[in-house]
Amino acid sequence: MQNQSPLLVVKNLKTYFPSGKAWFGKQNYIKAVDGVSLRINRNEIIGLVGESGSGKTTLGRSILRLTASNQGEIIFKGNDILALKGSALRAIRKEIQLIFQDPYASLSPRLQIRKLIAEPLLLHNIVPEAMVDQRVSELLEEVGLENYFKDRYPHEMSGGQRQRIAIARVLALQPELIIADEPVSALDVSVTAQILNLLKEIQKKNSMSVLFISHDLKVIAHMADRILVMYAGRIIEEGMTQDLLTHPLHPYTKLLIASIPSYENRNTTRRINQQKKSDQQYSAKNGCPFVGRCAEAQSVCKQIYPHLKESKGNRFVACHFN
Amino acid sequence: MLLEVTNLRTSFFLDNGELKAVDDISFSIEEKQTLAIVGESGCGKTVAAMSILNLVSLPGRIISGRVNFEGANLLELNNDKLCDIRGRKIGMVFQEPASSLNPVFTIGAQLRETLVRHTQLNKHEISARAIKLLGDMDFKEPENWVNAYPHQLSGGMKQRAAIALAMCTQPKLLIADEPTTALDVTVQAEILDLLKFLKEEHEMAMLLISHDLGVVAELADRVTVMYAGKQFENASLEHILTVAKHPYTQGLLKSMLHLDTINNDFLEVIPGSVPDLLDLPKGCSFHPRCSLKESICQEHVPKISLHKNNTLCACHLVTNQY
Ligand SMILES: Nc1ncnc2c1ncn2[C@@H]1O[C@H](COP(=O)(O)OP(=O)(O)O)[C@@H](O)[C@H]1O
Ligand SMILES: Nc1ncnc2c1ncn2[C@@H]1O[C@H](COP(=O)(O)OP(=O)(O)O)[C@@H](O)[C@H]1O
Ligand code: SF4
Ligand code: SF4
Ligand SMILES: [Mg+2]
Ligand SMILES: [Mg+2]
């Protein structure tokens, strides 16, 4: 598996948004994605976890070129996506599909489900027109919906059912990579479990790769083979799921794990707050972006930026002391 | 008993029918105890809390029931007395801290106003108390933060300010409705730590509303499970986590994610989703989703009954022997 060529390789990707007005002096930027490198193998689920605002959505959208990047390479099956144009770009777009948190926003409210699922099939000439209805039925079955849903409209369905429709539309194109951006974050507990099972099932059945984005480490732990932890636009730790969760290296990963509410934490109070010296979050200009919140910080952390480097056992971490 | 809710019913009278948001629920909270109401969205948790405070407005109406707080029925008190109890004895915190904080006044001004209204302290003491309250809520440099406006605070700080406001009068009971749902997990942990500390320190009881069993496991002593407006089970936390008898409670527990669900397993799921409260299934409202249902379940609504260990359960199959 190690020798097999990866499906997607991202190298030093940067996506910045201008912020504030550039009246005098220089323009400020929000460095939403700030030098991210990653690799997604075939038939693998990669979990991308981090707090809100860490840049997860921007990274996903940058890979699809829905958001323009400033720098970097995105190599999908050997082709640099950033260099593609016209029909070549459209062809790649078919092979990488996005699933959002809110399926409602991506489903046209005026179309019946049969039309919504037929749309991608027709657009990309996936099956002959005469076969479309048959294929729509199969797709509905694959995502666990009865055939009568064909005649419904999105607003007549629950959040979980709409997410199933969004998944059916993605499956219609048989993509090689799915980017699932917080696909269960708006769903109830019981429905979340259903959708996670469905995503796992279709991934296995179709041998697809998934970039699974979530702010919830529990969801990521359940889904991912390998985990990337993102903080302030950068990947700060990477490892195989079990390794990373049982032996987290980066203080931020440790904090994420310690923060998960549980019965075991009943008698711990102030596990987090004692570490904080100020409510004003200090961020170092050149140093570690996590230094203002880090329980293990030393003076070097304010001056020198810790690059992501290989640690023992196929692990990667961006910290001077771990 | 600090709070005793008996046979509470609240409905919304809508154009297309009576929506029974809270349909005959009873529970009690002892001094210093934390009771959690858990359930998926739309099951009536918030309406239950608002009903307890007698804060339901049209088209909603409290139809029947008693809410005894320190011996007085809140549903029968005159408005002055009710406002006094809500202001001094019962604090409230919501999912959106914005609903407790006024955007045009500083945090300090809001704290001082509440202190003026409900305490006998002089001006100097009030200013000092406002600063101390923020300090108690883990604000570092509270003397500076009293002068901040809500928009100058981060999400977690806003929620801590909202809790400070609720704690001004040292309430006997704090009602917290999804207090951490909108927050990042690390900030959620800060708030959970804080709530645990305050409960201990002030010997305060709490009514916690949450859809997250992890949060409940960390804070609650007792749990009541709601489904589609009805109370399905009411038991100690340990009972719920280990030997819950109601099929819905069991289903929720099985769909719950832990870090150690790391694997390639599928989750056991409850099929379907919460029904429309205006179109409830006949009999047990859970029967279309219940794998254990029998014919009686489709005909008769199960009554909630008392079992061993002071446990309540509403299921035809859970008999008195258990
Ligand atoms: N279109 C945009 N214009 C300006 N700033 C943006 C835009 N999209 C995202 N950002 C900023 O980029 C950062 C990362 O955002 P995002 O990728 O949405 O993070 P996440 O998905 O991890 O919550 C945030 O500071 C956000 O405000
Ligand atoms: N103001 C209102 N008007 C009509 N229906 C309402 C109103 N408030 C709540 N409901 C309904 O009452 C039910 C219970 O709502 P709620 O208590 O907010 O659920 P939860 O807090 O458990 O998510 C839902 O079906 C909701 O649609
Ligand atoms: S480099 Fe320093 S501040 Fe950054 S995570 Fe490591 S110990 Fe903490
Ligand atoms: S009463 Fe019947 S349908 Fe309802 S939870 Fe019990 S077994 Fe299931
Ligand atoms: Mg996002
Ligand atoms: Mg609610």
XYZ file of C-alpha atoms and ligand atoms in Angstrom:
716
model
C 0.000 0.000 0.000
C 2.889 2.347 0.725
C 4.292 2.059 -2.782
C 1.040 2.706 -4.530
C 0.882 6.198 -5.977
C -1.328 8.491 -3.934
C -4.613 9.750 -5.372
C -4.059 13.320 -4.283
C -0.973 15.195 -3.193
C -1.107 18.760 -1.931
C 2.155 20.646 -1.605
C 2.686 23.823 0.352
C -0.781 25.174 -0.431
C -1.544 28.752 0.600
C -4.942 30.407 0.424
C -5.072 33.929 1.806
C -8.016 36.297 2.057
C -7.427 40.045 2.075
C -8.607 41.549 5.349
C -9.136 45.178 6.231
C -8.472 48.040 3.911
C -5.029 48.604 2.471
C -4.989 52.397 2.844
C -1.427 53.024 3.751
C 1.256 50.476 3.889
C 0.609 46.873 3.224
C -2.488 44.791 2.821
C -3.300 42.416 5.667
C -4.295 38.847 4.982
C -6.177 36.101 6.743
C -3.937 33.133 6.141
C -6.772 30.602 6.032
C -4.558 27.908 4.541
C -0.926 28.588 5.203
C 1.437 26.089 3.694
C -0.474 22.815 3.879
C 0.981 19.635 2.467
C -0.922 16.383 2.509
C -1.424 13.126 0.691
C -4.540 11.055 0.249
C -4.110 7.445 -0.742
C -6.582 5.421 -2.721
C -9.334 3.774 -0.746
C -8.490 5.752 2.370
C -10.505 7.981 4.694
C -8.489 10.954 5.894
C -9.900 12.874 8.836
C -9.252 16.606 9.023
C -10.017 18.008 12.472
C -9.657 21.429 14.051
C -11.634 24.190 15.701
C -13.859 26.528 13.739
C -11.862 29.047 11.760
C -8.810 26.806 11.508
C -9.131 26.686 7.711
C -10.680 23.255 7.083
C -13.401 24.442 4.712
C -11.019 26.708 2.840
C -8.614 23.801 2.383
C -11.384 21.576 1.013
C -12.640 24.277 -1.334
C -9.113 25.110 -2.458
C -8.531 21.497 -3.475
C -11.587 21.758 -5.710
C -10.516 25.193 -6.901
C -13.785 26.631 -5.655
C -11.584 29.072 -3.777
C -8.502 30.454 -5.487
C -5.170 29.685 -3.848
C -2.141 31.944 -3.822
C 0.507 29.295 -4.017
C 1.117 25.572 -4.007
C 0.460 22.433 -5.978
C -2.559 20.158 -6.002
C -1.751 16.972 -7.838
C -4.661 14.649 -8.519
C -3.735 11.402 -10.263
C -0.567 13.010 -11.539
C -2.163 16.217 -12.873
C -1.688 19.594 -11.248
C -5.240 20.831 -10.708
C -4.069 24.413 -10.397
C -2.779 24.299 -13.972
C -5.925 22.771 -15.510
C -8.427 24.706 -17.583
C -11.733 24.174 -19.404
C -12.770 20.604 -20.126
C -9.826 19.076 -18.264
C -10.832 20.954 -15.130
C -14.455 19.894 -15.589
C -13.393 16.283 -15.923
C -11.496 16.472 -12.647
C -14.403 18.190 -10.953
C -16.495 15.140 -11.714
C -13.971 12.929 -9.993
C -13.814 14.993 -6.803
C -17.162 15.666 -5.192
C -18.169 17.734 -2.207
C -20.727 16.983 0.506
C -21.693 19.908 2.749
C -22.996 20.364 6.260
C -26.248 21.826 5.009
C -27.600 19.800 2.104
C -30.558 22.151 1.858
C -28.365 24.897 0.455
C -27.065 22.647 -2.304
C -30.419 21.199 -3.393
C -32.606 23.311 -5.620
C -35.924 23.605 -3.751
C -38.032 23.573 -6.909
C -36.864 20.211 -8.184
C -38.327 16.851 -7.255
C -35.876 14.293 -5.962
C -36.009 12.329 -9.234
C -34.803 15.435 -11.079
C -32.211 16.306 -8.474
C -30.579 12.918 -8.753
C -30.989 12.735 -12.534
C -29.288 16.112 -12.947
C -25.665 14.999 -12.504
C -26.343 11.818 -14.497
C -27.538 13.848 -17.481
C -25.041 16.659 -17.111
C -22.105 14.306 -17.332
C -23.692 11.757 -19.670
C -23.222 8.999 -17.156
C -26.009 6.771 -18.461
C -28.173 6.903 -21.595
C -31.303 8.955 -21.099
C -33.553 5.930 -21.223
C -31.687 4.434 -18.278
C -31.703 7.484 -16.055
C -34.843 6.659 -14.115
C -33.620 3.144 -13.440
C -30.302 4.511 -12.189
C -32.069 7.044 -9.952
C -33.946 4.171 -8.315
C -30.724 2.270 -7.738
C -29.062 5.303 -6.214
C -32.005 5.898 -3.897
C -31.755 2.328 -2.755
C -28.034 2.660 -2.215
C -28.542 5.600 0.148
C -31.354 3.838 1.973
C -34.394 5.727 0.685
C -37.619 4.203 -0.606
C -38.536 4.711 -4.237
C -41.508 6.953 -3.404
C -39.107 9.726 -2.419
C -38.653 10.358 -6.149
C -41.791 12.474 -6.141
C -40.903 14.502 -3.069
C -39.321 17.924 -2.798
C -36.353 18.717 -0.522
C -38.472 20.720 1.925
C -40.682 17.692 2.501
C -37.769 15.719 3.856
C -35.866 15.623 7.130
C -32.267 16.809 7.445
C -30.975 13.253 7.399
C -32.998 12.354 4.313
C -31.715 15.431 2.511
C -28.167 14.458 3.355
C -28.899 11.052 1.806
C -30.071 12.804 -1.369
C -26.863 14.834 -1.451
C -24.902 11.594 -1.111
C -26.914 9.968 -3.921
C -26.088 12.893 -6.202
C -22.424 12.505 -5.425
C -22.562 8.728 -5.949
C -24.202 9.270 -9.323
C -20.858 10.523 -10.584
C -18.823 7.669 -9.099
C -16.107 10.075 -7.937
C -12.735 8.842 -6.787
C -12.506 11.378 -3.990
C -15.253 12.762 -1.777
C -14.616 15.826 0.308
C -17.181 15.681 3.102
C -17.219 18.994 4.971
C -18.969 18.606 8.347
C -21.572 16.287 6.800
C -23.190 15.387 10.141
C -22.726 18.562 12.145
C -26.319 19.711 11.687
C -27.880 16.319 12.400
C -29.364 14.716 15.484
C -27.481 12.012 17.349
C -29.453 9.097 15.911
C -29.342 10.443 12.368
C -25.622 11.200 12.627
C -24.967 7.536 13.314
C -27.020 6.535 10.256
C -25.201 8.910 7.928
C -21.764 7.918 9.236
C -22.626 4.286 8.579
C -23.848 5.132 5.096
C -20.697 7.069 4.240
C -18.545 4.210 5.460
C -20.561 1.690 3.518
C -20.385 3.532 0.194
C -16.703 4.247 0.671
C -15.994 0.544 1.128
C -18.271 -0.599 -1.651
C -16.904 1.841 -4.205
C -13.291 1.860 -2.973
C -13.321 5.634 -2.877
C -11.129 8.016 -0.945
C -12.675 10.503 1.451
C -11.366 13.690 2.966
C -13.626 13.821 5.996
C -13.710 17.242 7.639
C -15.142 17.755 11.114
C -14.617 19.879 14.182
C -15.616 16.817 16.231
C -12.733 14.504 17.032
C -15.152 11.724 18.065
C -16.641 11.677 14.586
C -13.193 11.769 13.011
C -11.976 8.971 15.284
C -14.827 6.794 14.155
C -14.406 7.489 10.447
C -10.766 8.077 9.635
C -7.879 5.742 8.855
C -5.454 8.613 9.241
C -5.920 11.978 10.973
C -4.655 15.449 10.170
C -4.985 18.060 12.905
C -5.283 21.624 11.642
C -4.591 24.759 13.626
C -4.485 28.334 12.310
C -4.169 27.339 8.683
C -1.529 24.656 9.178
C -1.364 20.938 9.757
C 0.209 20.563 13.173
C -0.022 16.809 13.608
C -0.575 13.758 11.489
C -0.788 10.083 12.324
C -2.714 6.872 11.952
C -5.961 7.172 13.897
C -5.235 4.782 16.730
C -1.658 6.027 17.234
C -2.593 9.643 17.200
C -5.453 9.239 19.651
C -3.656 6.995 22.085
C -0.351 8.879 21.923
C -1.035 12.435 20.866
C 2.182 14.403 20.470
C 1.166 18.001 19.868
C -0.109 19.944 22.912
C -3.087 21.095 20.827
C -4.054 17.532 19.971
C -3.745 16.687 23.654
C -6.018 19.617 24.477
C -8.602 18.500 21.912
C -8.676 15.029 23.421
C -8.836 16.276 27.015
C -11.705 18.570 26.077
C -14.090 15.835 25.019
C -16.861 15.708 27.608
C -17.218 12.356 29.302
C -18.125 10.549 32.481
C -14.430 10.154 33.299
C -14.073 13.932 33.407
C -16.771 14.419 36.051
C -14.347 15.069 38.834
C -11.837 17.149 36.971
C -12.513 20.841 37.230
C -10.602 23.604 35.584
C -8.458 21.281 33.541
C -8.336 23.887 30.827
C -8.489 27.233 32.543
C -5.509 26.850 34.805
C -3.315 26.888 31.748
C -4.551 30.203 30.510
C -2.678 33.284 31.577
C -4.812 35.804 29.756
C -8.055 36.078 27.854
C -6.267 38.089 25.242
C -4.902 35.438 22.963
C -1.245 36.057 22.402
C 0.027 35.082 18.997
C 3.679 35.127 18.149
C 4.774 36.860 14.966
C 7.337 34.301 13.948
C 6.948 31.680 16.616
C 4.476 28.866 17.216
C 0.877 29.895 16.456
C -0.300 27.889 19.486
C 2.039 29.510 21.996
C -0.628 31.713 23.622
C -2.634 28.662 24.634
C 0.103 26.116 25.145
C 0.713 24.526 28.542
C 4.172 23.354 27.473
C 5.435 26.580 25.896
C 9.022 27.752 26.455
C 10.672 30.979 25.408
C 11.953 29.563 22.111
C 8.353 28.982 21.063
C 7.795 32.721 20.767
C 10.694 33.155 18.378
C 10.992 30.132 16.173
C 8.267 28.570 14.103
C 8.027 24.796 14.538
C 7.778 23.113 11.139
C 5.943 19.861 10.643
C 8.599 17.195 10.950
C 8.676 13.440 11.071
C 8.632 11.900 14.493
C 9.037 8.262 15.499
C 6.736 5.706 13.933
C 5.460 7.447 10.805
C 4.159 10.377 12.801
C 4.400 14.048 11.975
C 4.227 16.903 14.459
C 4.894 20.640 14.453
C 6.214 21.316 17.937
C 9.688 22.055 19.288
C 9.297 19.735 22.247
C 7.312 16.764 21.037
C -37.209 19.030 47.181
C -36.156 22.248 45.503
C -38.155 21.901 42.302
C -41.041 19.576 41.681
C -42.654 19.457 38.270
C -45.867 17.472 38.100
C -47.886 16.500 35.022
C -46.757 19.494 33.035
C -48.382 19.962 29.631
C -47.675 22.737 27.172
C -49.103 22.960 23.668
C -48.856 25.286 20.713
C -52.179 25.960 19.073
C -51.363 26.241 15.403
C -53.474 26.534 12.251
C -52.942 22.885 11.500
C -53.609 21.582 14.972
C -52.468 21.309 18.565
C -48.760 20.631 18.873
C -48.108 18.930 22.192
C -44.562 20.109 22.826
C -44.572 18.981 26.457
C -46.996 16.183 27.090
C -47.313 15.223 30.714
C -43.868 15.314 32.197
C -42.971 15.068 35.872
C -39.624 15.254 37.581
C -37.981 16.796 40.577
C -34.647 18.296 41.510
C -33.169 18.149 44.984
C -30.994 20.890 46.390
C -27.497 20.759 44.894
C -28.589 18.160 42.365
C -28.149 18.422 38.604
C -30.880 17.000 36.455
C -30.374 16.766 32.721
C -33.097 16.668 30.111
C -31.753 14.848 27.074
C -33.330 14.236 23.726
C -32.945 15.050 20.075
C -33.964 18.382 18.630
C -37.637 19.222 18.609
C -38.482 16.876 21.477
C -39.657 19.637 23.816
C -36.654 20.300 26.038
C -36.602 24.068 25.644
C -40.362 24.360 25.906
C -40.197 22.333 29.127
C -37.666 24.771 30.604
C -39.653 27.808 29.503
C -42.797 26.261 30.996
C -41.076 25.784 34.330
C -40.315 29.499 34.350
C -43.875 30.246 33.222
C -42.450 31.992 30.182
C -44.549 30.425 27.448
C -46.196 32.855 25.079
C -48.889 32.515 22.424
C -49.605 30.485 20.393
C -48.202 28.349 23.198
C -50.053 27.730 26.422
C -49.356 25.785 29.581
C -52.386 23.553 29.798
C -51.926 21.898 33.121
C -49.470 20.853 35.755
C -47.671 22.183 38.786
C -44.190 23.614 39.170
C -43.380 23.813 42.845
C -40.256 25.763 43.631
C -39.414 25.997 47.322
C -43.040 25.205 48.018
C -44.735 27.785 45.762
C -46.416 26.859 42.473
C -44.750 29.076 39.872
C -47.666 28.589 37.528
C -50.017 30.307 39.991
C -47.889 33.135 41.383
C -48.686 36.741 40.507
C -46.326 38.462 38.139
C -44.327 40.408 40.763
C -43.577 37.344 42.824
C -42.744 35.345 39.748
C -40.312 38.001 38.484
C -38.687 38.130 41.879
C -38.093 34.374 41.928
C -36.852 34.331 38.350
C -34.523 37.233 39.095
C -33.111 36.091 42.412
C -33.561 32.382 42.902
C -33.358 30.925 39.422
C -30.629 31.833 36.964
C -30.792 31.148 33.263
C -28.195 30.522 30.577
C -28.990 29.799 26.950
C -27.235 28.338 23.926
C -26.754 31.803 22.496
C -25.140 34.052 25.108
C -26.395 36.943 22.984
C -29.882 36.250 24.312
C -28.737 37.117 27.864
C -26.436 40.035 27.007
C -27.465 43.478 25.833
C -25.182 44.614 22.998
C -25.323 48.329 23.850
C -24.103 48.115 27.462
C -20.763 47.032 28.848
C -20.569 43.724 30.686
C -19.928 45.655 33.907
C -22.961 47.886 33.448
C -25.186 44.844 32.981
C -23.790 43.124 36.052
C -24.153 46.286 38.151
C -27.725 46.826 37.027
C -28.676 43.311 38.056
C -26.861 43.720 41.381
C -28.635 47.024 42.084
C -31.983 45.420 41.415
C -31.482 42.351 43.545
C -29.064 43.213 46.363
C -28.711 45.820 49.113
C -25.069 46.602 48.329
C -23.834 50.194 48.007
C -22.348 51.610 44.837
C -18.771 50.877 45.738
C -19.509 47.319 46.795
C -21.455 46.733 43.604
C -18.551 47.763 41.390
C -16.225 45.511 43.339
C -18.705 42.643 43.173
C -19.056 42.952 39.397
C -15.295 42.600 38.990
C -15.173 39.707 41.408
C -17.952 37.927 39.540
C -16.016 38.094 36.296
C -12.920 36.861 38.102
C -14.947 33.938 39.449
C -15.919 33.128 35.876
C -12.242 32.738 35.014
C -11.819 36.079 33.331
C -8.163 36.974 33.595
C -7.727 40.713 34.342
C -11.464 41.098 35.145
C -10.984 44.787 36.042
C -10.380 45.446 32.356
C -13.090 43.203 30.998
C -15.901 44.872 32.973
C -15.554 47.776 30.569
C -15.860 45.631 27.452
C -18.947 45.413 25.262
C -20.315 41.981 24.349
C -19.035 42.197 20.762
C -15.490 42.584 22.071
C -15.646 39.143 23.677
C -15.023 35.753 22.079
C -17.858 33.210 22.059
C -16.602 31.466 25.185
C -16.097 34.735 27.046
C -19.614 35.830 26.142
C -20.990 32.641 27.588
C -18.913 33.156 30.749
C -20.254 36.714 30.985
C -23.799 35.369 30.580
C -23.130 32.904 33.394
C -21.784 35.744 35.548
C -25.051 37.567 34.992
C -27.023 34.491 35.989
C -24.837 34.052 39.092
C -25.223 37.666 40.366
C -27.865 36.711 42.865
C -26.400 33.348 43.866
C -29.426 31.437 42.576
C -30.515 28.144 44.113
C -31.180 26.759 40.659
C -29.450 27.388 37.353
C -31.308 26.470 34.182
C -28.795 25.960 31.380
C -30.263 25.251 27.944
C -27.578 23.764 25.644
C -25.010 26.099 27.223
C -22.080 24.744 25.225
C -23.667 23.613 21.980
C -22.517 26.562 19.876
C -18.932 26.475 21.148
C -15.729 24.812 20.044
C -14.846 21.711 22.020
C -11.975 23.340 23.924
C -14.199 26.250 24.882
C -16.990 23.844 25.760
C -14.610 22.161 28.180
C -13.859 25.515 29.818
C -17.552 26.167 30.331
C -18.175 22.655 31.665
C -15.283 23.083 34.091
C -16.725 26.379 35.198
C -20.237 25.010 35.698
C -18.915 22.107 37.774
C -16.941 24.519 39.909
C -19.888 26.858 40.443
C -22.218 24.020 41.415
C -19.812 22.908 44.122
C -18.861 26.345 45.310
C -22.386 27.720 45.580
C -24.165 24.455 46.377
C -26.408 25.180 43.459
C -28.856 22.876 41.742
C -28.990 22.765 37.985
C -31.416 21.888 35.246
C -29.217 21.096 32.270
C -30.650 20.691 28.808
C -28.513 18.925 26.265
C -28.644 16.625 23.286
C -25.080 15.495 24.032
C -24.800 12.500 26.338
C -21.121 13.272 26.891
C -21.964 16.653 28.366
C -24.709 15.057 30.424
C -22.367 12.351 31.706
C -19.948 15.023 32.836
C -22.435 17.186 34.724
C -25.651 15.413 35.637
C -26.675 13.379 38.666
C -30.035 12.450 37.249
C -31.315 12.216 33.718
C -34.705 12.452 32.129
C -35.054 11.371 28.514
C -37.607 13.146 26.340
C -38.954 12.027 23.005
C -41.573 13.833 20.934
C -42.871 15.767 23.942
C -43.059 12.759 26.233
C -40.875 11.626 29.060
C -39.524 8.143 28.325
C -37.188 7.467 31.197
C -36.020 9.174 34.375
C -33.219 7.674 36.415
C -29.866 8.309 38.006
C -27.010 9.038 35.613
C -25.293 5.754 36.449
C -28.478 3.856 35.782
C -28.936 5.556 32.419
C -25.353 4.912 31.374
C -25.249 1.302 32.451
C -28.660 -0.340 32.664
C -31.072 1.973 30.862
C -34.175 -0.023 30.039
C -36.059 2.098 27.552
C -35.348 1.068 23.943
C -34.933 4.715 22.894
C -32.422 5.433 25.659
C -30.529 2.291 24.726
C -30.523 3.360 21.095
C -29.182 6.802 21.951
C -26.397 5.264 24.000
C -25.427 2.950 21.168
C -25.277 5.760 18.636
C -23.061 7.774 20.919
C -19.509 8.180 19.692
C -16.483 7.755 21.933
C -12.845 8.121 21.061
C -12.484 4.382 21.443
C -15.040 3.659 18.758
C -11.939 4.011 16.583
C -12.277 1.095 14.204
C -13.937 0.022 11.078
C -17.120 -0.958 12.804
C -20.520 0.269 11.949
C -22.583 1.916 14.633
C -25.785 0.350 15.835
C -28.419 2.821 14.836
C -31.984 3.792 15.511
C -33.613 3.882 12.077
C -35.668 6.869 10.927
C -35.942 10.182 12.697
C -37.999 12.069 15.281
C -41.626 12.330 14.074
C -43.490 15.508 13.317
C -45.167 16.502 16.563
C -48.312 17.436 14.668
C -48.525 13.987 13.149
C -47.507 11.544 15.851
C -47.696 7.798 15.304
C -50.520 6.105 17.170
C -49.657 4.302 20.381
C -46.045 4.636 21.470
C -44.662 7.529 19.434
C -41.379 5.642 19.123
C -42.862 2.466 17.639
C -41.976 3.076 13.953
C -38.310 3.168 15.000
C -38.368 0.528 17.722
C -36.918 -2.896 16.994
C -38.690 -4.397 20.004
C -42.202 -3.170 19.296
C -45.161 -5.487 19.732
C -48.722 -5.076 18.567
C -49.798 -3.333 21.777
C -47.232 -0.583 21.046
C -49.073 0.458 17.912
C -52.361 0.824 19.747
C -51.739 2.118 23.237
C -49.572 4.888 24.570
C -47.358 3.375 27.274
C -47.857 4.998 30.678
C -44.824 6.100 32.582
C -44.470 3.981 35.685
C -42.272 3.763 38.698
C -39.757 0.952 38.924
C -37.075 -0.159 41.311
C -34.411 2.333 42.371
C -36.772 5.250 41.932
C -36.660 4.875 38.185
C -39.404 5.924 35.782
C -39.895 4.295 32.415
C -42.575 4.517 29.714
C -42.481 1.314 27.690
C -44.949 -1.567 27.399
C -42.145 -4.079 27.564
C -40.454 -2.728 30.648
C -42.456 -4.295 33.403
C -42.455 -3.808 37.110
C -40.072 -6.654 37.732
C -36.992 -4.884 36.470
N -14.468 33.972 1.623
C -13.757 34.380 2.674
N -13.336 35.678 2.780
C -12.614 36.080 3.829
N -12.236 35.291 4.849
C -12.629 34.003 4.818
C -13.410 33.485 3.737
N -13.661 32.163 3.980
C -13.055 31.884 5.161
N -12.434 32.987 5.656
C -11.642 33.035 6.900
O -10.657 32.051 6.812
C -10.473 31.415 8.062
C -10.724 29.923 7.920
O -12.093 29.709 7.690
P -12.694 28.278 7.333
O -11.911 27.670 6.257
O -14.151 28.440 7.108
O -12.424 27.472 8.687
P -13.144 26.162 9.261
O -13.840 25.468 8.136
O -12.016 25.368 9.856
O -14.092 26.630 10.322
C -11.419 32.104 9.028
O -10.704 33.118 9.688
C -12.463 32.688 8.118
O -13.042 33.824 8.702
N -43.151 29.351 19.324
C -43.461 28.158 18.818
N -44.483 28.021 17.952
C -44.802 26.810 17.443
N -44.175 25.663 17.746
C -43.159 25.733 18.601
C -42.732 26.967 19.175
N -41.690 26.734 19.990
C -41.454 25.401 19.919
N -42.336 24.796 19.091
C -42.388 23.364 18.780
O -42.354 22.640 19.984
C -41.595 21.461 19.831
C -40.530 21.391 20.898
O -39.582 22.416 20.666
P -38.322 22.649 21.603
O -38.736 22.604 23.020
O -37.664 23.883 21.129
O -37.431 21.380 21.277
P -35.942 21.059 21.791
O -35.520 22.141 22.723
O -36.042 19.720 22.425
O -35.127 21.008 20.543
C -41.032 21.477 18.420
O -41.829 20.647 17.611
C -41.164 22.915 18.018
O -41.372 23.015 16.623
S 6.234 24.682 19.815
Fe 6.110 25.390 21.917
S 4.210 26.608 22.003
Fe 4.159 25.409 20.113
S 3.040 23.578 20.677
Fe 5.191 23.071 20.955
S 5.614 23.552 23.101
Fe 3.681 24.542 22.591
S -43.605 0.804 24.086
Fe -43.158 -0.617 22.426
S -42.575 0.696 20.713
Fe -42.496 1.944 22.538
S -40.386 1.795 23.197
Fe -41.471 0.198 24.304
S -41.272 -1.609 23.024
Fe -40.707 0.130 21.750
Mg -15.875 24.823 7.982
Mg -33.868 23.517 22.517
